[in-house]
């Protein structure tokens, strides 16, 4: 993530479209892994969600009297749709993708003023809206079974028809341990058979379309860091915000609190830390602010997962921190060269004059 | 808002002649129902508006209860408007309106128990509705009793209309029905109002949860503004037509 | 006399405020006196109606509110038990139970007849997720009626659970924790009745023999 300081600014060689393109490339491996694990229904859902976002973008841009071509081909609508699809249950019905896509682009982005003006991350706002509105459809996870996936035609019936068969759906790891905990079953009994670090690392588990393979997401994130598209502050702070409290809590009471590795590998932490929290528009932009922003996302994620009503808290955590990002920037502005931190001049005479006025 | 009632106090003084007739009743009705609608234009009374409009029936109940209180409080304030010193008018209005609402609440509870079961919840909420004090301050303390009663009625109906539309939109999107439970609230005759628009509807739950109220009311307010702006533009164009008259 | 001339004087402002306070205060006091008994009566009728919901219509002829007894459950919590009598004989009892649901406490009232059969269960307060857990309300879903006629022996204790846990009661799509909490609360209520049946029925504890 680049730091925006006071002028003069150099004009970079990178356009918005260029940056978006790199992010999309970084998403490809994890997405392909998701397609391979969840089959054709997830491909259809991914397509429908992106199409809904692009169509809404064109419509909104037209309604606002702007030129449609530029807005669409800068790739931001495609990226929004892609990220949203990554965070959906892979066999969700088509209308989940459409409703989410329209909400993300029309309400979260264009009603706030379009690209660069939105307060909240469109993909996360849409995911929260969908989770609140359609809790049944949004919690139908299925175990990945690459051998027994439906063919392209049967898959049409799943995405555009009846939806995922009940028998195949199950709770995610975080949902499972939360449900068990309300029964009084502790982690030492509820965890075995549901979690192993290797399976979670390569993505052999239930989860949303793009979150399952933590390692491929990490690889994509590192690619973006090397390319200079994102900085390391927000992702590192985010991961630390999840790992540190999880490590402390699970060391104190391992039966009640999930360990740090399980936290890192589940619920899309990697996806959020590298691809979503680092969104230029909705995150903090000062160096110190980025540390605070990432740390806040991580701590809130862990807090909501541990004590909240919903088992997974990333989308909520990111939206809450989105709302505080302008405030964080306000209080962490770097010192202007030649002036004190509060903006007053270093020259005592001038300060006195300003006071007298 | 300061000294708003000074003009009312001066009513009796010969120096400032009262206008021969206040605004016409028709103008008052149009004001309350549309152009100066308490929710859409004045944006007052939003707390009960957002809180109770999970369905159209609740919106209707809240609206009607508020209308009744508005008419009575406006008449009460108008009838004593020439006796209240502008400096202490706010505490006087607050005391009177709060007592009035409490009296209505208690008497309905005691003598109209069936109706109270339905509207009782809303009556208590009306105490926090700033629309009541707002109309006392903006209208009733400067106008005669009859005009104030009409203003209360118009504002109340405008409030009711907005709440029913808001509740209706949320109910249709959120649960696929309209006026569900109306017969329980207002009596069996209202069973005709109850419609199930979409059968086997899964429900867009956010719409009946609090965030839905904010989204829908934002669109309603925006729509009201667009229509008003277009009307103002048309009126301006009609008054001073451009020389070439080409631009609409 | 022109009152408006007095508006700026302190005595007029003070006096008018005092007058308004006095008049409104007096009006409220009188109204409270006049409506108090009727309101209390209406409230009592409302509570009685709520209790009667979980009892068969013709099973009692007494004033439920006037015939109560307090018992302690296994957690030491005090439970108020309302007794339904017909011709002086206790035909059933009504009491409240609560349990932790998915988000917050679920409160319910349950009616039990002399033989320990459930005559009705109603959820009176909860903060469960709308659209998922709120199907425990009768207004939203008839699920809660599936308890009617059940007792500790019917189904067998092991099957007093939601289907997912091997029991006989339905869970809801996407929500297992909420119905599970309700089933457990009802089961605990029946256990409480079984343990304290004599106290609840207001009969001497000794003759436990007659079981007709």
PDB file of C-alpha atoms in Angstrom, chain B residues 46 67 135 140 167 183 186:
ATOM      1  CA  UNK B  46     -37.670   9.752  12.638  1.00  0.00           C
ATOM      2  CA  UNK B  67     -52.508  11.956  14.307  1.00  0.00           C
ATOM      3  CA  UNK B 135     -45.811  21.564  15.256  1.00  0.00           C
ATOM      4  CA  UNK B 140     -49.972  26.083  16.800  1.00  0.00           C
ATOM      5  CA  UNK B 167     -43.735  -0.151   6.338  1.00  0.00           C
ATOM      6  CA  UNK B 183     -57.376  -7.869  11.332  1.00  0.00           C
ATOM      7  CA  UNK B 186     -58.126  -3.131  13.811  1.00  0.00           C
TER       8      UNK B 186
END
